[in-house]
PDB file of C-alpha atoms (C1' of nucleotides) in Angstrom:
ATOM      1  CA  MET A   1       7.774 -23.992 -21.745  1.00 95.00           C
ATOM      2  CA  ARG A   2      10.119 -22.222 -19.360  1.00 97.00           C
ATOM      3  CA  ILE A   3       9.237 -19.290 -17.167  1.00 97.00           C
ATOM      4  CA  GLY A   4      10.726 -16.651 -19.478  1.00 97.00           C
ATOM      5  CA  GLU A   5       8.557 -17.658 -22.395  1.00 96.00           C
ATOM      6  CA  LEU A   6       5.504 -17.928 -20.168  1.00 97.00           C
ATOM      7  CA  ALA A   7       6.168 -14.448 -18.865  1.00 96.00           C
ATOM      8  CA  ARG A   8       6.541 -13.034 -22.364  1.00 96.00           C
ATOM      9  CA  GLU A   9       3.350 -14.706 -23.540  1.00 95.00           C
ATOM     10  CA  SER A  10       1.341 -13.596 -20.558  1.00 95.00           C
ATOM     11  CA  GLY A  11       2.763 -10.108 -20.410  1.00 94.00           C
ATOM     12  CA  LEU A  12       3.886 -10.550 -16.821  1.00 96.00           C
ATOM     13  CA  ALA A  13       7.366 -10.316 -15.346  1.00 96.00           C
ATOM     14  CA  VAL A  14       9.196 -13.524 -14.551  1.00 97.00           C
ATOM     15  CA  GLU A  15       9.362 -12.578 -10.890  1.00 97.00           C
ATOM     16  CA  THR A  16       5.643 -11.948 -10.865  1.00 97.00           C
ATOM     17  CA  VAL A  17       4.981 -15.468 -12.114  1.00 97.00           C
ATOM     18  CA  ARG A  18       7.127 -16.909  -9.343  1.00 97.00           C
ATOM     19  CA  TYR A  19       5.362 -14.625  -6.912  1.00 97.00           C
ATOM     20  CA  TYR A  20       1.974 -15.901  -8.038  1.00 97.00           C
ATOM     21  CA  GLU A  21       3.168 -19.428  -7.470  1.00 97.00           C
ATOM     22  CA  LYS A  22       4.326 -18.557  -3.978  1.00 95.00           C
ATOM     23  CA  GLU A  23       0.965 -16.918  -3.279  1.00 94.00           C
ATOM     24  CA  GLY A  24      -0.895 -20.002  -4.415  1.00 94.00           C
ATOM     25  CA  LEU A  25      -2.496 -18.526  -7.518  1.00 96.00           C
ATOM     26  CA  ILE A  26      -0.884 -21.010  -9.830  1.00 96.00           C
ATOM     27  CA  ALA A  27       0.361 -24.479  -8.964  1.00 96.00           C
ATOM     28  CA  ALA A  28       4.061 -25.302  -8.769  1.00 97.00           C
ATOM     29  CA  PRO A  29       4.898 -26.871 -12.141  1.00 97.00           C
ATOM     30  CA  PRO A  30       7.136 -29.890 -12.743  1.00 97.00           C
ATOM     31  CA  ARG A  31      10.844 -29.215 -13.073  1.00 96.00           C
ATOM     32  CA  SER A  32      13.379 -29.988 -15.771  1.00 95.00           C
ATOM     33  CA  PRO A  33      16.443 -32.043 -14.756  1.00 95.00           C
ATOM     34  CA  ALA A  34      18.271 -28.779 -14.155  1.00 95.00           C
ATOM     35  CA  GLY A  35      15.538 -27.599 -11.830  1.00 95.00           C
ATOM     36  CA  TYR A  36      13.847 -25.206 -14.244  1.00 97.00           C
ATOM     37  CA  ARG A  37      10.096 -24.773 -14.070  1.00 97.00           C
ATOM     38  CA  ASP A  38       8.360 -26.457 -17.003  1.00 97.00           C
ATOM     39  CA  TYR A  39       4.927 -25.062 -17.730  1.00 97.00           C
ATOM     40  CA  SER A  40       2.072 -26.341 -19.862  1.00 96.00           C
ATOM     41  CA  SER A  41      -0.054 -24.014 -21.925  1.00 94.00           C
ATOM     42  CA  LEU A  42      -2.767 -24.420 -19.317  1.00 95.00           C
ATOM     43  CA  THR A  43      -0.808 -22.149 -17.037  1.00 96.00           C
ATOM     44  CA  LEU A  44      -0.813 -19.498 -19.718  1.00 96.00           C
ATOM     45  CA  HIS A  45      -4.603 -19.640 -19.697  1.00 96.00           C
ATOM     46  CA  TYR A  46      -4.598 -19.214 -15.955  1.00 96.00           C
ATOM     47  CA  LEU A  47      -2.281 -16.231 -16.133  1.00 97.00           C
ATOM     48  CA  ASN A  48      -4.433 -14.626 -18.793  1.00 96.00           C
ATOM     49  CA  PHE A  49      -7.415 -15.211 -16.586  1.00 96.00           C
ATOM     50  CA  ILE A  50      -5.652 -13.531 -13.678  1.00 96.00           C
ATOM     51  CA  ARG A  51      -4.625 -10.597 -15.809  1.00 96.00           C
ATOM     52  CA  SER A  52      -8.183 -10.074 -17.021  1.00 96.00           C
ATOM     53  CA  ALA A  53      -9.621 -10.372 -13.552  1.00 96.00           C
ATOM     54  CA  LYS A  54      -7.096  -7.918 -12.190  1.00 96.00           C
ATOM     55  CA  ALA A  55      -7.850  -5.539 -15.046  1.00 96.00           C
ATOM     56  CA  VAL A  56     -11.463  -5.268 -13.917  1.00 96.00           C
ATOM     57  CA  GLY A  57     -10.522  -4.642 -10.335  1.00 96.00           C
ATOM     58  CA  PHE A  58     -10.214  -7.988  -8.596  1.00 97.00           C
ATOM     59  CA  SER A  59      -7.464  -8.271  -6.002  1.00 96.00           C
ATOM     60  CA  LEU A  60      -5.016 -11.156  -6.107  1.00 96.00           C
ATOM     61  CA  LYS A  61      -6.905 -12.894  -3.323  1.00 95.00           C
ATOM     62  CA  GLU A  62     -10.108 -12.554  -5.257  1.00 96.00           C
ATOM     63  CA  CYS A  63      -8.335 -13.764  -8.373  1.00 96.00           C
ATOM     64  CA  ARG A  64      -7.328 -16.849  -6.439  1.00 95.00           C
ATOM     65  CA  ASP A  65     -10.928 -17.482  -5.496  1.00 94.00           C
ATOM     66  CA  LEU A  66     -12.128 -16.909  -9.034  1.00 96.00           C
ATOM     67  CA  LEU A  67      -9.423 -19.158 -10.365  1.00 95.00           C
ATOM     68  CA  ALA A  68     -10.492 -21.901  -7.985  1.00 94.00           C
ATOM     69  CA  ILE A  69     -13.938 -21.662  -9.528  1.00 96.00           C
ATOM     70  CA  PHE A  70     -12.438 -21.572 -12.983  1.00 96.00           C
ATOM     71  CA  VAL A  71     -10.482 -24.781 -12.538  1.00 93.00           C
ATOM     72  CA  SER A  72     -13.489 -26.712 -11.263  1.00 94.00           C
ATOM     73  CA  ARG A  73     -16.287 -24.992 -13.065  1.00 95.00           C
ATOM     74  CA  ASP A  74     -18.654 -27.931 -12.749  1.00 95.00           C
ATOM     75  CA  ALA A  75     -18.671 -27.596  -8.980  1.00 95.00           C
ATOM     76  CA  HIS A  76     -19.938 -24.006  -9.166  1.00 96.00           C
ATOM     77  CA  THR A  77     -22.862 -22.092 -10.571  1.00 95.00           C
ATOM     78  CA  CYS A  78     -23.331 -19.077 -12.790  1.00 95.00           C
ATOM     79  CA  ALA A  79     -25.173 -17.433  -9.925  1.00 95.00           C
ATOM     80  CA  GLU A  80     -22.065 -17.694  -7.774  1.00 95.00           C
ATOM     81  CA  VAL A  81     -19.811 -16.173 -10.418  1.00 96.00           C
ATOM     82  CA  LYS A  82     -22.258 -13.440 -11.256  1.00 96.00           C
ATOM     83  CA  GLY A  83     -22.625 -12.713  -7.569  1.00 96.00           C
ATOM     84  CA  LEU A  84     -18.917 -12.049  -7.255  1.00 96.00           C
ATOM     85  CA  SER A  85     -19.006  -9.849 -10.334  1.00 97.00           C
ATOM     86  CA  GLU A  86     -21.841  -7.784  -9.020  1.00 96.00           C
ATOM     87  CA  GLU A  87     -20.182  -7.421  -5.678  1.00 96.00           C
ATOM     88  CA  LYS A  88     -17.109  -6.069  -7.422  1.00 97.00           C
ATOM     89  CA  LEU A  89     -19.256  -3.751  -9.533  1.00 97.00           C
ATOM     90  CA  THR A  90     -20.732  -2.337  -6.360  1.00 96.00           C
ATOM     91  CA  GLN A  91     -17.282  -1.790  -4.909  1.00 96.00           C
ATOM     92  CA  LEU A  92     -16.170  -0.015  -8.053  1.00 97.00           C
ATOM     93  CA  GLU A  93     -19.210   2.209  -7.869  1.00 97.00           C
ATOM     94  CA  GLN A  94     -18.462   3.086  -4.273  1.00 96.00           C
ATOM     95  CA  GLN A  95     -14.894   3.942  -5.125  1.00 96.00           C
ATOM     96  CA  MET A  96     -16.051   6.143  -7.983  1.00 97.00           C
ATOM     97  CA  GLU A  97     -18.493   7.901  -5.717  1.00 96.00           C
ATOM     98  CA  ALA A  98     -15.776   8.550  -3.156  1.00 96.00           C
ATOM     99  CA  LEU A  99     -13.573  10.046  -5.841  1.00 97.00           C
ATOM    100  CA  GLN A 100     -16.469  12.049  -7.168  1.00 97.00           C
ATOM    101  CA  ARG A 101     -17.115  13.544  -3.765  1.00 96.00           C
ATOM    102  CA  MET A 102     -13.478  14.521  -3.399  1.00 97.00           C
ATOM    103  CA  HIS A 103     -13.495  15.986  -6.867  1.00 97.00           C
ATOM    104  CA  GLN A 104     -16.641  18.007  -6.307  1.00 97.00           C
ATOM    105  CA  THR A 105     -15.367  19.411  -3.060  1.00 97.00           C
ATOM    106  CA  LEU A 106     -11.987  20.317  -4.445  1.00 97.00           C
ATOM    107  CA  LYS A 107     -13.415  21.736  -7.643  1.00 97.00           C
ATOM    108  CA  ALA A 108     -15.696  24.059  -5.753  1.00 96.00           C
ATOM    109  CA  ILE A 109     -12.795  25.234  -3.636  1.00 96.00           C
ATOM    110  CA  SER A 110     -10.475  25.586  -6.591  1.00 96.00           C
ATOM    111  CA  ASP A 111     -12.936  27.415  -8.823  1.00 96.00           C
ATOM    112  CA  ALA A 112     -13.482  30.049  -6.167  1.00 94.00           C
ATOM    113  CA  CYS A 113      -9.795  31.013  -6.280  1.00 93.00           C
ATOM    114  CA  CYS A 114      -8.619  33.799  -8.550  1.00 91.00           C
ATOM    115  CA  GLY A 115      -5.461  31.906  -9.469  1.00 88.00           C
ATOM    116  CA  GLY A 116      -3.625  35.142 -10.008  1.00 87.00           C
ATOM    117  CA  ASP A 117      -0.001  36.066  -9.481  1.00 90.00           C
ATOM    118  CA  GLU A 118      -0.719  37.893  -6.263  1.00 90.00           C
ATOM    119  CA  SER A 119       0.447  36.623  -2.926  1.00 92.00           C
ATOM    120  CA  ALA A 120      -1.455  33.736  -1.398  1.00 93.00           C
ATOM    121  CA  VAL A 121      -2.028  35.667   1.827  1.00 94.00           C
ATOM    122  CA  ASN A 122      -5.720  35.840   1.025  1.00 92.00           C
ATOM    123  CA  CYS A 123      -5.928  32.675  -1.061  1.00 94.00           C
ATOM    124  CA  SER A 124      -9.389  31.224  -0.686  1.00 94.00           C
ATOM    125  CA  ILE A 125      -8.180  27.689  -1.299  1.00 96.00           C
ATOM    126  CA  LEU A 126      -5.908  27.815   1.726  1.00 96.00           C
ATOM    127  CA  ASP A 127      -8.674  29.401   3.778  1.00 95.00           C
ATOM    128  CA  GLN A 128     -11.099  26.684   2.798  1.00 95.00           C
ATOM    129  CA  LEU A 129      -8.636  23.931   3.640  1.00 95.00           C
ATOM    130  CA  GLU A 130      -7.996  25.486   7.005  1.00 91.00           C
ATOM    131  CA  GLY A 131     -11.685  25.288   7.633  1.00 82.00           C
ATOM    132  CA  LYS A 132     -12.567  28.975   7.534  1.00 60.00           C
ATOM    133  CA  LYS A 133     -16.062  29.812   6.443  1.00 45.00           C
ATOM    134  CA  PRO A 134     -15.990  32.279   3.523  1.00 39.00           C
TER     135      PRO A 134
ATOM    136  CA  MET B   1      -2.522  21.611  25.267  1.00 95.00           C
ATOM    137  CA  ARG B   2      -1.318  18.030  25.433  1.00 96.00           C
ATOM    138  CA  ILE B   3      -1.410  15.526  22.644  1.00 97.00           C
ATOM    139  CA  GLY B   4      -4.584  13.783  23.782  1.00 96.00           C
ATOM    140  CA  GLU B   5      -6.627  16.949  23.672  1.00 96.00           C
ATOM    141  CA  LEU B   6      -5.116  17.935  20.354  1.00 97.00           C
ATOM    142  CA  ALA B   7      -6.006  14.529  18.967  1.00 96.00           C
ATOM    143  CA  ARG B   8      -9.582  14.786  20.204  1.00 95.00           C
ATOM    144  CA  GLU B   9      -9.991  18.275  18.774  1.00 95.00           C
ATOM    145  CA  SER B  10      -8.548  17.367  15.416  1.00 95.00           C
ATOM    146  CA  GLY B  11     -10.265  14.026  15.127  1.00 94.00           C
ATOM    147  CA  LEU B  12      -6.986  12.192  14.684  1.00 96.00           C
ATOM    148  CA  ALA B  13      -5.454   9.447  16.795  1.00 96.00           C
ATOM    149  CA  VAL B  14      -2.695  10.353  19.217  1.00 97.00           C
ATOM    150  CA  GLU B  15      -0.306   8.035  17.399  1.00 97.00           C
ATOM    151  CA  THR B  16      -1.184   9.694  14.128  1.00 97.00           C
ATOM    152  CA  VAL B  17      -0.210  13.090  15.498  1.00 97.00           C
ATOM    153  CA  ARG B  18       3.140  11.737  16.624  1.00 97.00           C
ATOM    154  CA  TYR B  19       3.512  10.068  13.250  1.00 97.00           C
ATOM    155  CA  TYR B  20       2.888  13.369  11.487  1.00 97.00           C
ATOM    156  CA  GLU B  21       5.574  14.950  13.579  1.00 97.00           C
ATOM    157  CA  LYS B  22       8.009  12.201  12.675  1.00 95.00           C
ATOM    158  CA  GLU B  23       7.139  12.671   9.010  1.00 94.00           C
ATOM    159  CA  GLY B  24       7.789  16.377   9.195  1.00 94.00           C
ATOM    160  CA  LEU B  25       4.225  17.552   8.646  1.00 96.00           C
ATOM    161  CA  ILE B  26       4.055  19.366  11.935  1.00 96.00           C
ATOM    162  CA  ALA B  27       6.954  20.733  13.942  1.00 96.00           C
ATOM    163  CA  ALA B  28       8.098  19.157  17.172  1.00 96.00           C
ATOM    164  CA  PRO B  29       6.458  21.226  19.939  1.00 97.00           C
ATOM    165  CA  PRO B  30       8.063  22.337  23.202  1.00 97.00           C
ATOM    166  CA  ARG B  31       7.910  19.896  26.085  1.00 96.00           C
ATOM    167  CA  SER B  32       6.575  20.158  29.615  1.00 95.00           C
ATOM    168  CA  PRO B  33       8.995  19.433  32.466  1.00 95.00           C
ATOM    169  CA  ALA B  34       7.789  15.852  32.410  1.00 95.00           C
ATOM    170  CA  GLY B  35       8.602  15.579  28.711  1.00 95.00           C
ATOM    171  CA  TYR B  36       5.028  15.876  27.459  1.00 97.00           C
ATOM    172  CA  ARG B  37       4.394  17.633  24.156  1.00 97.00           C
ATOM    173  CA  ASP B  38       2.812  21.034  24.687  1.00 97.00           C
ATOM    174  CA  TYR B  39       0.930  22.295  21.659  1.00 97.00           C
ATOM    175  CA  SER B  40      -0.433  25.692  20.759  1.00 96.00           C
ATOM    176  CA  SER B  41      -3.730  26.109  18.997  1.00 95.00           C
ATOM    177  CA  LEU B  42      -1.803  26.830  15.837  1.00 95.00           C
ATOM    178  CA  THR B  43      -1.027  23.153  15.552  1.00 96.00           C
ATOM    179  CA  LEU B  44      -4.720  22.405  15.635  1.00 96.00           C
ATOM    180  CA  HIS B  45      -5.172  24.637  12.612  1.00 96.00           C
ATOM    181  CA  TYR B  46      -2.423  22.770  10.848  1.00 96.00           C
ATOM    182  CA  LEU B  47      -3.972  19.416  11.627  1.00 97.00           C
ATOM    183  CA  ASN B  48      -7.345  20.603  10.397  1.00 96.00           C
ATOM    184  CA  PHE B  49      -5.650  21.778   7.249  1.00 96.00           C
ATOM    185  CA  ILE B  50      -4.058  18.383   6.761  1.00 96.00           C
ATOM    186  CA  ARG B  51      -7.337  16.597   7.343  1.00 96.00           C
ATOM    187  CA  SER B  52      -9.103  18.738   4.769  1.00 96.00           C
ATOM    188  CA  ALA B  53      -6.348  18.333   2.228  1.00 97.00           C
ATOM    189  CA  LYS B  54      -6.327  14.590   2.726  1.00 96.00           C
ATOM    190  CA  ALA B  55     -10.091  14.496   2.385  1.00 96.00           C
ATOM    191  CA  VAL B  56      -9.877  15.911  -1.117  1.00 97.00           C
ATOM    192  CA  GLY B  57      -7.225  13.473  -2.189  1.00 96.00           C
ATOM    193  CA  PHE B  58      -3.860  14.949  -1.336  1.00 97.00           C
ATOM    194  CA  SER B  59      -1.213  12.508  -0.116  1.00 96.00           C
ATOM    195  CA  LEU B  60       0.707  13.211   3.073  1.00 96.00           C
ATOM    196  CA  LYS B  61       3.695  14.357   1.040  1.00 95.00           C
ATOM    197  CA  GLU B  62       1.489  16.741  -0.864  1.00 96.00           C
ATOM    198  CA  CYS B  63      -0.053  17.889   2.390  1.00 96.00           C
ATOM    199  CA  ARG B  64       3.419  18.697   3.618  1.00 95.00           C
ATOM    200  CA  ASP B  65       4.051  20.809   0.535  1.00 94.00           C
ATOM    201  CA  LEU B  66       0.704  22.551   0.852  1.00 96.00           C
ATOM    202  CA  LEU B  67       1.346  23.162   4.512  1.00 95.00           C
ATOM    203  CA  ALA B  68       4.691  24.733   3.715  1.00 95.00           C
ATOM    204  CA  ILE B  69       2.818  27.167   1.499  1.00 96.00           C
ATOM    205  CA  PHE B  70       0.205  27.672   4.173  1.00 96.00           C
ATOM    206  CA  VAL B  71       2.705  28.641   6.833  1.00 94.00           C
ATOM    207  CA  SER B  72       4.394  31.206   4.629  1.00 94.00           C
ATOM    208  CA  ARG B  73       1.552  32.339   2.460  1.00 95.00           C
ATOM    209  CA  ASP B  74       3.174  35.639   1.584  1.00 95.00           C
ATOM    210  CA  ALA B  75       6.001  33.866  -0.194  1.00 95.00           C
ATOM    211  CA  HIS B  76       3.588  32.121  -2.569  1.00 96.00           C
ATOM    212  CA  THR B  77       0.935  33.013  -5.081  1.00 95.00           C
ATOM    213  CA  CYS B  78      -2.656  32.041  -5.716  1.00 95.00           C
ATOM    214  CA  ALA B  79      -1.556  30.747  -9.095  1.00 95.00           C
ATOM    215  CA  GLU B  80       0.745  28.289  -7.401  1.00 95.00           C
ATOM    216  CA  VAL B  81      -1.917  26.991  -5.045  1.00 95.00           C
ATOM    217  CA  LYS B  82      -4.526  26.795  -7.753  1.00 96.00           C
ATOM    218  CA  GLY B  83      -2.036  24.969  -9.946  1.00 96.00           C
ATOM    219  CA  LEU B  84      -1.641  22.255  -7.339  1.00 96.00           C
ATOM    220  CA  SER B  85      -5.402  22.001  -6.949  1.00 97.00           C
ATOM    221  CA  GLU B  86      -5.949  21.611 -10.637  1.00 96.00           C
ATOM    222  CA  GLU B  87      -3.227  19.030 -10.872  1.00 96.00           C
ATOM    223  CA  LYS B  88      -4.977  17.038  -8.190  1.00 97.00           C
ATOM    224  CA  LEU B  89      -8.315  17.486  -9.943  1.00 97.00           C
ATOM    225  CA  THR B  90      -6.795  16.023 -13.078  1.00 96.00           C
ATOM    226  CA  GLN B  91      -5.444  13.062 -11.122  1.00 96.00           C
ATOM    227  CA  LEU B  92      -8.836  12.453  -9.577  1.00 97.00           C
ATOM    228  CA  GLU B  93     -10.413  12.539 -13.019  1.00 97.00           C
ATOM    229  CA  GLN B  94      -7.905  10.017 -14.320  1.00 96.00           C
ATOM    230  CA  GLN B  95      -8.569   7.712 -11.413  1.00 96.00           C
ATOM    231  CA  MET B  96     -12.291   7.961 -11.996  1.00 97.00           C
ATOM    232  CA  GLU B  97     -11.844   7.193 -15.661  1.00 96.00           C
ATOM    233  CA  ALA B  98      -9.748   4.153 -14.851  1.00 96.00           C
ATOM    234  CA  LEU B  99     -12.443   2.900 -12.497  1.00 97.00           C
ATOM    235  CA  GLN B 100     -15.094   3.680 -15.080  1.00 97.00           C
ATOM    236  CA  ARG B 101     -13.306   1.611 -17.692  1.00 96.00           C
ATOM    237  CA  MET B 102     -13.027  -1.309 -15.300  1.00 97.00           C
ATOM    238  CA  HIS B 103     -16.662  -0.955 -14.415  1.00 97.00           C
ATOM    239  CA  GLN B 104     -17.832  -0.801 -18.011  1.00 97.00           C
ATOM    240  CA  THR B 105     -15.812  -3.842 -18.964  1.00 97.00           C
ATOM    241  CA  LEU B 106     -16.963  -5.878 -16.002  1.00 97.00           C
ATOM    242  CA  LYS B 107     -20.565  -4.772 -16.361  1.00 97.00           C
ATOM    243  CA  ALA B 108     -20.700  -5.870 -19.967  1.00 97.00           C
ATOM    244  CA  ILE B 109     -19.228  -9.227 -19.034  1.00 96.00           C
ATOM    245  CA  SER B 110     -21.483  -9.624 -16.036  1.00 96.00           C
ATOM    246  CA  ASP B 111     -24.682  -8.621 -17.794  1.00 96.00           C
ATOM    247  CA  ALA B 112     -24.125 -11.239 -20.477  1.00 95.00           C
ATOM    248  CA  CYS B 113     -24.240 -14.002 -17.865  1.00 94.00           C
ATOM    249  CA  CYS B 114     -27.485 -15.750 -17.075  1.00 92.00           C
ATOM    250  CA  GLY B 115     -26.679 -15.855 -13.372  1.00 89.00           C
ATOM    251  CA  GLY B 116     -28.712 -19.011 -12.962  1.00 89.00           C
ATOM    252  CA  ASP B 117     -28.285 -21.973 -10.675  1.00 92.00           C
ATOM    253  CA  GLU B 118     -26.855 -24.146 -13.399  1.00 91.00           C
ATOM    254  CA  SER B 119     -23.240 -25.249 -13.403  1.00 93.00           C
ATOM    255  CA  ALA B 120     -20.626 -22.694 -14.385  1.00 94.00           C
ATOM    256  CA  VAL B 121     -19.222 -25.027 -17.049  1.00 95.00           C
ATOM    257  CA  ASN B 122     -20.489 -22.699 -19.733  1.00 92.00           C
ATOM    258  CA  CYS B 123     -20.397 -19.500 -17.697  1.00 95.00           C
ATOM    259  CA  SER B 124     -19.767 -16.622 -20.038  1.00 94.00           C
ATOM    260  CA  ILE B 125     -18.072 -14.549 -17.343  1.00 96.00           C
ATOM    261  CA  LEU B 126     -15.359 -17.161 -16.865  1.00 96.00           C
ATOM    262  CA  ASP B 127     -15.008 -17.512 -20.637  1.00 95.00           C
ATOM    263  CA  GLN B 128     -14.592 -13.783 -21.032  1.00 95.00           C
ATOM    264  CA  LEU B 129     -12.002 -13.581 -18.307  1.00 95.00           C
ATOM    265  CA  GLU B 130     -10.064 -16.416 -19.866  1.00 91.00           C
ATOM    266  CA  GLY B 131      -9.948 -14.380 -23.055  1.00 83.00           C
ATOM    267  CA  LYS B 132     -12.256 -16.431 -25.213  1.00 60.00           C
ATOM    268  CA  LYS B 133     -14.078 -14.542 -27.906  1.00 44.00           C
ATOM    269  CA  PRO B 134     -17.844 -15.124 -27.637  1.00 39.00           C
TER     270      PRO B 134
ATOM    271  C1'  DC C   1      35.163 -22.819 -24.862  1.00 91.48           C
ATOM    272  C1'  DT C   2      33.567 -18.804 -23.643  1.00 91.48           C
ATOM    273  C1'  DT C   3      30.162 -15.354 -23.446  1.00 91.48           C
ATOM    274  C1'  DG C   4      25.685 -13.806 -22.769  1.00 91.48           C
ATOM    275  C1'  DA C   5      21.100 -14.955 -21.792  1.00 91.48           C
ATOM    276  C1'  DC C   6      18.455 -17.570 -18.816  1.00 91.48           C
ATOM    277  C1'  DT C   7      17.167 -19.802 -14.405  1.00 91.48           C
ATOM    278  C1'  DC C   8      17.266 -20.854  -9.367  1.00 91.48           C
ATOM    279  C1'  DT C   9      16.575 -19.623  -4.075  1.00 91.48           C
ATOM    280  C1'  DG C  10      15.391 -17.035   0.044  1.00 91.48           C
ATOM    281  C1'  DA C  11      15.332 -12.878   2.061  1.00 91.48           C
ATOM    282  C1'  DA C  12      14.922  -8.223   2.159  1.00 91.48           C
ATOM    283  C1'  DG C  13      13.206  -3.873   0.252  1.00 91.48           C
ATOM    284  C1'  DT C  14       9.434  -0.773  -1.646  1.00 91.48           C
ATOM    285  C1'  DT C  15       5.182   2.562  -1.039  1.00 91.48           C
ATOM    286  C1'  DA C  16       1.581   4.708   1.981  1.00 91.48           C
ATOM    287  C1'  DG C  17      -0.221   5.609   6.170  1.00 91.48           C
ATOM    288  C1'  DC C  18      -0.752   4.269   9.875  1.00 91.48           C
ATOM    289  C1'  DT C  19      -1.181   0.796  14.223  1.00 91.48           C
ATOM    290  C1'  DT C  20       0.708  -2.148  17.657  1.00 91.48           C
ATOM    291  C1'  DT C  21       3.908  -3.613  21.087  1.00 91.48           C
ATOM    292  C1'  DA C  22       6.757  -3.462  25.065  1.00 91.48           C
ATOM    293  C1'  DG C  23       8.154  -1.259  28.838  1.00 91.48           C
ATOM    294  C1'  DG C  24       8.116   2.513  31.647  1.00 91.48           C
ATOM    295  C1'  DG C  25       7.064   7.367  33.694  1.00 91.48           C
ATOM    296  C1'  DT C  26       3.141  11.211  35.150  1.00 91.48           C
ATOM    297  C1'  DT C  27      -1.222  13.310  36.447  1.00 91.48           C
ATOM    298  C1'  DT C  28      -5.563  13.464  38.377  1.00 91.48           C
ATOM    299  C1'  DA C  29      -9.463  12.135  40.869  1.00 91.48           C
ATOM    300  C1'  DT C  30     -11.211   9.910  44.865  1.00 91.48           C
TER     301       DT C  30
ATOM    302  C1'  DA D   1      -2.323   6.647  48.350  1.00 91.48           C
ATOM    303  C1'  DT D   2      -3.781   4.284  44.731  1.00 91.48           C
ATOM    304  C1'  DA D   3      -5.943   3.412  40.446  1.00 91.48           C
ATOM    305  C1'  DA D   4      -7.363   5.093  36.072  1.00 91.48           C
ATOM    306  C1'  DA D   5      -6.080   7.685  32.486  1.00 91.48           C
ATOM    307  C1'  DC D   6      -2.524   9.810  30.232  1.00 91.48           C
ATOM    308  C1'  DC D   7       2.135  10.349  28.209  1.00 91.48           C
ATOM    309  C1'  DC D   8       6.900   8.772  26.433  1.00 91.48           C
ATOM    310  C1'  DT D   9      10.215   5.991  23.058  1.00 91.48           C
ATOM    311  C1'  DA D  10      11.954   2.953  19.469  1.00 91.48           C
ATOM    312  C1'  DA D  11      11.006  -0.596  16.780  1.00 91.48           C
ATOM    313  C1'  DA D  12       8.213  -3.756  14.618  1.00 91.48           C
ATOM    314  C1'  DG D  13       3.989  -4.981  12.186  1.00 91.48           C
ATOM    315  C1'  DC D  14       0.280  -4.364   8.837  1.00 91.48           C
ATOM    316  C1'  DT D  15      -1.747  -4.550   3.652  1.00 91.48           C
ATOM    317  C1'  DA D  16      -0.960  -5.183  -1.366  1.00 91.48           C
ATOM    318  C1'  DA D  17       1.557  -6.496  -4.995  1.00 91.48           C
ATOM    319  C1'  DC D  18       5.414  -6.702  -6.349  1.00 91.48           C
ATOM    320  C1'  DT D  19      10.752  -5.769  -7.082  1.00 91.48           C
ATOM    321  C1'  DT D  20      15.486  -6.172  -5.908  1.00 91.48           C
ATOM    322  C1'  DC D  21      19.443  -8.461  -4.271  1.00 91.48           C
ATOM    323  C1'  DA D  22      23.116 -11.759  -3.659  1.00 91.48           C
ATOM    324  C1'  DG D  23      25.125 -15.588  -5.129  1.00 91.48           C
ATOM    325  C1'  DA D  24      25.196 -19.514  -8.010  1.00 91.48           C
ATOM    326  C1'  DG D  25      24.045 -22.925 -11.627  1.00 91.48           C
ATOM    327  C1'  DT D  26      22.570 -23.900 -16.878  1.00 91.48           C
ATOM    328  C1'  DC D  27      21.982 -23.450 -21.774  1.00 91.48           C
ATOM    329  C1'  DA D  28      22.802 -21.992 -26.692  1.00 91.48           C
ATOM    330  C1'  DA D  29      25.489 -19.794 -30.186  1.00 91.48           C
ATOM    331  C1'  DG D  30      29.632 -19.026 -32.606  1.00 91.48           C
TER     332       DG D  30
END
DNA sequence: CTTGACTCTGAAGTTAGCTTTAGGGTTTAT
DNA sequence: ATAAACCCTAAAGCTAACTTCAGAGTCAAG
C-alpha cells in the first residue's frame, strides 16, 4: 500500500510517517517504479504499536527501543519489557506529583483571594507571587 | 546592582535575566558608563514574581501578562487575577488527568505481564501495544 | 487529455525556554 | 600590573516531534 493509505489506516499524517522513517522508527520500504513507497501491512502494525506506546507516555526514542524489542521478541525477556513499563510508570507518577504540587500551591493562593471587582492593589494572589508573607 | 548580583539574588542565571529582558518580561535597565546593566531592587521583585509564577505552572508569556497586571495593580481587579489563576488550575487538572489516563492504561497492561526471564515472544505488554485483544 | 489527488525530496520553520559560542571590553584584588 | 572574575553582543544551538515549503513528477477518472 502507498503512504496515503498507510497514514489513513494508522491515523497518522503522511509527513509523520516519512518523519518516522527518517528517525529510524520504521524501515525504508521498497519503492514502486515511480519511486513511491510501497508498504506491507507489517508496517501498519508497527505504526499502531508506536501510536499505542506514545499514548501511554513513551517518547519517540523510547518507542524506537520498544519497537526493536518488538521486532525480535525472541531475543528479549518479559522482565526487560516490564522493566521499561515500570520505569515509565514511575516517571508518570513523578510528573503527576510535580503537577499536584503546583496545583496545591496555586489553589491555596487562589482560594485566599476575594476575587471581587475591586482593584488589585491589595490582591493577595499578587502579594503571594511576589513572595510577601501574609 | 549589576546583573551578576541580581542573578544570584533571584536564583536565575545571568543569561536567563538577559533573555527575560529580550523577551520583554523585564524592562531594559539604565547602563553604567561602561555599558553594564544597572538594576534597582524593583527588578529583583519582578524576577521573584516570575519565578513564583513559573513555579505554579505559568508560561513565560503568561508571566509577562501577570507582570503587566502586577506593575499597574490599580488598573486591574482581583476578579481578573483570580480568573487567570483558576484558568491555570483547570489546565493543571487537565494535564493531571491526561497523565492519570496514561498511567492507568499502562499500569493495567504492565500488571498483566508476568515479568519473568522467559522470552518476550508471548509478552502480553507487547501484544497490548500492538493492539491485539487478549 | 486534462484536472485533481497523490507522491517525491531536502531544507527550513515551529514552540518553549533557555544555553552556548565567539570575541572582546571592565573591575577588582593582590 | 596582572590575573581572575565580571560584563557586553549577536547569533547559533539545543530538545521534541512534527509541519511547512518549494518545486516537480505520477496516477486515475471522466
